[in-house]
GROMACS .gro file of C-alpha atoms in nm:
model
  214
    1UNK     CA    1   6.682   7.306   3.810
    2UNK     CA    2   6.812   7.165   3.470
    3UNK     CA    3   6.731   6.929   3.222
    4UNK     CA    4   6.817   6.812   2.863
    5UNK     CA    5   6.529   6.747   2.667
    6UNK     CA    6   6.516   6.504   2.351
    7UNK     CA    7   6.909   6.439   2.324
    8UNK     CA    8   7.007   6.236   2.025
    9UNK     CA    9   7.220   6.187   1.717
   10UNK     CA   10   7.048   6.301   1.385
   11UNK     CA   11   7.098   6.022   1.116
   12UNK     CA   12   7.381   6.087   0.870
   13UNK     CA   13   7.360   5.780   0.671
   14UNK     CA   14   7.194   5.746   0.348
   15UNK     CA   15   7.186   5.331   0.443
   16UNK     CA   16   6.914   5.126   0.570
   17UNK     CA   17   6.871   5.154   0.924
   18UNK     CA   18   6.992   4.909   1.131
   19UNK     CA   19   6.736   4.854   1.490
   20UNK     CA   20   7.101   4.910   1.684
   21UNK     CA   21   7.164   5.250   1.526
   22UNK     CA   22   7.238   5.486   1.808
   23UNK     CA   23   6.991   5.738   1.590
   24UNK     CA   24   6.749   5.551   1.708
   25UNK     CA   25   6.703   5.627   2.054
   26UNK     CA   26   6.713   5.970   2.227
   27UNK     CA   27   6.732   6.047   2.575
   28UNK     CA   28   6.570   6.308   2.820
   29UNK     CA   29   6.709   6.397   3.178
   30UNK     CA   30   6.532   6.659   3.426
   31UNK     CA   31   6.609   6.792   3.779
   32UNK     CA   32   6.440   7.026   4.004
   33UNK     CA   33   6.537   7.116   4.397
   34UNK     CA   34   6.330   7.382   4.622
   35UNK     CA   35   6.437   7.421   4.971
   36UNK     CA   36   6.224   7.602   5.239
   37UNK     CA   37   6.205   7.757   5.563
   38UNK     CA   38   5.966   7.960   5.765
   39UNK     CA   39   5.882   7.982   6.125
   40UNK     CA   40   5.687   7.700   6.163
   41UNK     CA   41   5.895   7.488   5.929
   42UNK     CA   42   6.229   7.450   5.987
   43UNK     CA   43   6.318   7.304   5.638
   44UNK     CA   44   6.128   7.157   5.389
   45UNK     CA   45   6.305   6.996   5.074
   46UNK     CA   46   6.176   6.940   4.738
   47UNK     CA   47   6.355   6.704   4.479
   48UNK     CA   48   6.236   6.567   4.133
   49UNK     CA   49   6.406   6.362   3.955
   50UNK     CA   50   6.321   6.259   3.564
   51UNK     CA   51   6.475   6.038   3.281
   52UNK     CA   52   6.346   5.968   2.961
   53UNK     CA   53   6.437   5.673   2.707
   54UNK     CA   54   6.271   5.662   2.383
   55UNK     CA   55   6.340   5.473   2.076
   56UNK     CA   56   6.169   5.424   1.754
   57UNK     CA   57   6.301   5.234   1.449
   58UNK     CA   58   6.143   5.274   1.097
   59UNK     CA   59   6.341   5.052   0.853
   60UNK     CA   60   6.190   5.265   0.564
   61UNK     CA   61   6.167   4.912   0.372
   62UNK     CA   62   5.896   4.924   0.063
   63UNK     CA   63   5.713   4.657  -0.073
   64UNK     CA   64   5.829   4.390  -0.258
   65UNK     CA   65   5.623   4.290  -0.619
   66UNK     CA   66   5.704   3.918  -0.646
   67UNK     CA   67   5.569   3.933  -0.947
   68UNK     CA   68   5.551   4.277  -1.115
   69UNK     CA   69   5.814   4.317  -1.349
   70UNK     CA   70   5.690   3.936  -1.480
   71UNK     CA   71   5.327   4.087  -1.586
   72UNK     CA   72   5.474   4.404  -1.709
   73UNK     CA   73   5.645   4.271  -1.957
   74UNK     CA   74   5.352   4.159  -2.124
   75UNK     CA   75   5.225   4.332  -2.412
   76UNK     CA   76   4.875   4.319  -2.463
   77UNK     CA   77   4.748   4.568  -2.176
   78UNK     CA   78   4.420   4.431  -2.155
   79UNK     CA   79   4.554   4.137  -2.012
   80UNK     CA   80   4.807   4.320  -1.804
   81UNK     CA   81   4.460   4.437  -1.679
   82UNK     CA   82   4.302   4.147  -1.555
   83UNK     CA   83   4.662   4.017  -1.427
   84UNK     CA   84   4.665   4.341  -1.207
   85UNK     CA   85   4.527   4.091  -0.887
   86UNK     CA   86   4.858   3.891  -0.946
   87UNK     CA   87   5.074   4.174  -1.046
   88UNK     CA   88   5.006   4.390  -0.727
   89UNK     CA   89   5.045   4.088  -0.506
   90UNK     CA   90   5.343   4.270  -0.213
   91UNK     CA   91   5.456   4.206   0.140
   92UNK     CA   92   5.663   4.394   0.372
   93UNK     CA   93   5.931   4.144   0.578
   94UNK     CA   94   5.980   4.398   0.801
   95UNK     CA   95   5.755   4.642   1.021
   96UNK     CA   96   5.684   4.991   0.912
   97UNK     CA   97   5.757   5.167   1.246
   98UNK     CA   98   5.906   4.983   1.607
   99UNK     CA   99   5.880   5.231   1.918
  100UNK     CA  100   5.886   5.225   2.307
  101UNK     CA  101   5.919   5.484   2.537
  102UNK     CA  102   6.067   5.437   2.941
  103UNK     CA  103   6.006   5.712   3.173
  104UNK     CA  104   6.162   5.699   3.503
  105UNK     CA  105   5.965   6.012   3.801
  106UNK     CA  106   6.089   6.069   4.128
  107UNK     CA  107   5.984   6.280   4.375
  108UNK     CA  108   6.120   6.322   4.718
  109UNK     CA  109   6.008   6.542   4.978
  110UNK     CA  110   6.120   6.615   5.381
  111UNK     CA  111   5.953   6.819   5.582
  112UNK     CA  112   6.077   6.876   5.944
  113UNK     CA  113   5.873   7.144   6.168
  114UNK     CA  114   5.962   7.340   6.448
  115UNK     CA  115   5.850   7.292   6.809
  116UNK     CA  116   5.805   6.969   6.836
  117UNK     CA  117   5.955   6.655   6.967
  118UNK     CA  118   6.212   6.502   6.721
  119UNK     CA  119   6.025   6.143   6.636
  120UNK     CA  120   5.738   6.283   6.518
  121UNK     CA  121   5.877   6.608   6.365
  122UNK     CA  122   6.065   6.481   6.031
  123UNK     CA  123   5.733   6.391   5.749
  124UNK     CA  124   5.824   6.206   5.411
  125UNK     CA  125   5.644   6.258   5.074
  126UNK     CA  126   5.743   5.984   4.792
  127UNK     CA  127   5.679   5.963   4.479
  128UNK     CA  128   5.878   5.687   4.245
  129UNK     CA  129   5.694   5.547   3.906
  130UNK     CA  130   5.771   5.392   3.589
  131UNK     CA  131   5.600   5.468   3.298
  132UNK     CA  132   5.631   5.209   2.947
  133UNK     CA  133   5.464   5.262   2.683
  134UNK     CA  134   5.520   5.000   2.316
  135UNK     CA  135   5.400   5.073   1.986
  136UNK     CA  136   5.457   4.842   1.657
  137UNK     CA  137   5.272   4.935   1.275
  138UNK     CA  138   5.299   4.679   1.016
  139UNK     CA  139   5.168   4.725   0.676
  140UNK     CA  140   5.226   4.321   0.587
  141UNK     CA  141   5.060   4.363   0.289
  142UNK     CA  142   4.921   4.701   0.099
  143UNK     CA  143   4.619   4.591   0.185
  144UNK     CA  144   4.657   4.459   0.550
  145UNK     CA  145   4.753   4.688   0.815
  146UNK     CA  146   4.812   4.584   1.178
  147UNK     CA  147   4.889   4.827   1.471
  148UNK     CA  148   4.977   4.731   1.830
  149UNK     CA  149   4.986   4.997   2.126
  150UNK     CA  150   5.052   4.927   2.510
  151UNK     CA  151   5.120   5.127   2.808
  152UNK     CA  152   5.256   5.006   3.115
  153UNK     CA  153   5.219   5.215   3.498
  154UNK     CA  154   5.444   5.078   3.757
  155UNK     CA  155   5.520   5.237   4.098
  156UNK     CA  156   5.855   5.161   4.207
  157UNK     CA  157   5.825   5.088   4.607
  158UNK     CA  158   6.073   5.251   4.868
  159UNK     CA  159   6.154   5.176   5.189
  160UNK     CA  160   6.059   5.436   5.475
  161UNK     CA  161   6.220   5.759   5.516
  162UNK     CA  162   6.555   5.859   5.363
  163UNK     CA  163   6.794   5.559   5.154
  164UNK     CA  164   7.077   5.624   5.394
  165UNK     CA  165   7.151   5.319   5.434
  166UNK     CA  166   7.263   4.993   5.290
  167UNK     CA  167   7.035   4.779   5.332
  168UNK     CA  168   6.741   5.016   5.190
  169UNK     CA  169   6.926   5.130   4.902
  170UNK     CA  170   6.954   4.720   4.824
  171UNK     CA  171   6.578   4.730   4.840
  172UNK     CA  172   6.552   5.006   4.602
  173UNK     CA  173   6.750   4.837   4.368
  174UNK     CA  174   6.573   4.500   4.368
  175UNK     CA  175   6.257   4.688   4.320
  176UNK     CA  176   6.362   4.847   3.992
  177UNK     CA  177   6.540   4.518   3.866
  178UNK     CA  178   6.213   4.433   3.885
  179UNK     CA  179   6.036   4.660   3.712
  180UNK     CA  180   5.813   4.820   3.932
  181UNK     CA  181   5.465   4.710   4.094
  182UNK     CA  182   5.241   4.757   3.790
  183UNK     CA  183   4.907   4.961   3.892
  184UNK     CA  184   4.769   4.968   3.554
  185UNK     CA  185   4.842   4.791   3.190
  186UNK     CA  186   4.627   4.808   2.862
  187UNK     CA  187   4.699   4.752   2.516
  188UNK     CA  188   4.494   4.837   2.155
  189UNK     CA  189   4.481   4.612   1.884
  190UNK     CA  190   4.364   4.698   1.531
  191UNK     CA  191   4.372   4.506   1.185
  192UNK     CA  192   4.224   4.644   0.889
  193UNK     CA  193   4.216   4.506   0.578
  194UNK     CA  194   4.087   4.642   0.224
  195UNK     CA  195   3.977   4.421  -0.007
  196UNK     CA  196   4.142   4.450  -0.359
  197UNK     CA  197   3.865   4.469  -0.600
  198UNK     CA  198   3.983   4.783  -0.766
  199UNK     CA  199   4.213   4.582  -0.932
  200UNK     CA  200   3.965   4.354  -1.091
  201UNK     CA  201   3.818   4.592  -1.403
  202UNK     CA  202   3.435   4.457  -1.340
  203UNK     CA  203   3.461   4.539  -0.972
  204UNK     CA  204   3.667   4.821  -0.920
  205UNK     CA  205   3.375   5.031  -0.854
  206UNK     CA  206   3.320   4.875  -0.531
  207UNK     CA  207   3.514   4.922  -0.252
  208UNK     CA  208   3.492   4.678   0.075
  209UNK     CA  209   3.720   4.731   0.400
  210UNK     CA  210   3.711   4.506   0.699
  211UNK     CA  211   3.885   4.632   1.063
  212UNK     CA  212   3.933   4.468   1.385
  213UNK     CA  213   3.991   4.605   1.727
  214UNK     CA  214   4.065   4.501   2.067
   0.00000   0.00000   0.00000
């Protein structure tokens, strides 16, 4: 067995990210083989196979203040006060954080027993799935957050037995171009969003927060 575990190239540059950066993705790759034998088996073979593909991409972009330095240059800070609502208005063009995650498990396994007649002595035990998994955080505002999560199970269908030949290992193939058989698929949705009386003097005692999930 032998695998490499979280490979990747540690940023270097003091720039903005770019969502191409190679520093953004890393990469995992795992194998494992066990063969057998005993007198009732005659060999019994154990393979696992297992890639990894992750990326995530934070831009690290702040807020921009439209408006800030135009209020702050007013003198009279009672007024700057009440213009704090205007002053603090911000959006982010960009998301905080963009991720997904591809996992790729195969496991193959032969078993052929002794003393019996060859058609029915050879078993097969497969195993081939495809795991996705998305994730996306936006604060669009201070105040507004929004957070998306989905995961994706797919089973990747083989044909019977060992791919020995052509014509199953074209089957294979067309099966992964298209992305697996999914089994199972759900997603979670949430918005929150706080409501910005704090920067209105008479009200910033109050605090109100509204949040919305799916």
């Amino acid at each position: 067995s032998f695998n490499f575990t979280n490979v990747r190239k540690g940023r270097t540059s003091k720039l903005i990210p770019l969502p191409t950066d190679i520093s953004n993705f890393s990469f995992t790759y795992a194998q494992s083989s066990n063969v057998f034998r005993s007198p009732i088996v005659e060999r019994e073979e154990r393979t696992e196979y297992r890639g990894v593909l992750d990326y995530n991409y934070s831009p690290g972009v702040n807020h921009i203040y439209p408006f800030k330095n135009l209020i702050n240059k007013i003198t009279d800070k009672k007024l700057v006060n009440w213009l704090a609502l205007i002053r603090d208005i911000n959006f982010n063009p960009l998301p905080s954080s963009i991720g997904f995650r591809n996992e790729l498990r195969r496991n193959f396994g032969e078993t052929t027993y002794r003393f019996t007649d060859e058609l029915s002595s050879t078993y097969y035990d497969k195993r081939f799935t495809w795991d996705r998994a998305y994730s996306l955080q936006w604060s669009i505002f201070k105040n507004l957050k929004f957070n998306y999560t989905g995961t994706n199970y797919a089973l990747i269908d083989e044909p019977e037995g060992r791919i020995d030949t052509k014509a199953k290992d074209e089957a294979l193939w067309k099966n992964i171009s298209q992305f697996g058989r999914t089994k199972n698929y759900q997603h979670n949705i949430s918005i929150s969003y706080t409501l910005p009386l704090d920067k209105i003097p008479i009200l910033d005692w109050i605090s109100v927060k509204a949040q919305y999930n799916a």
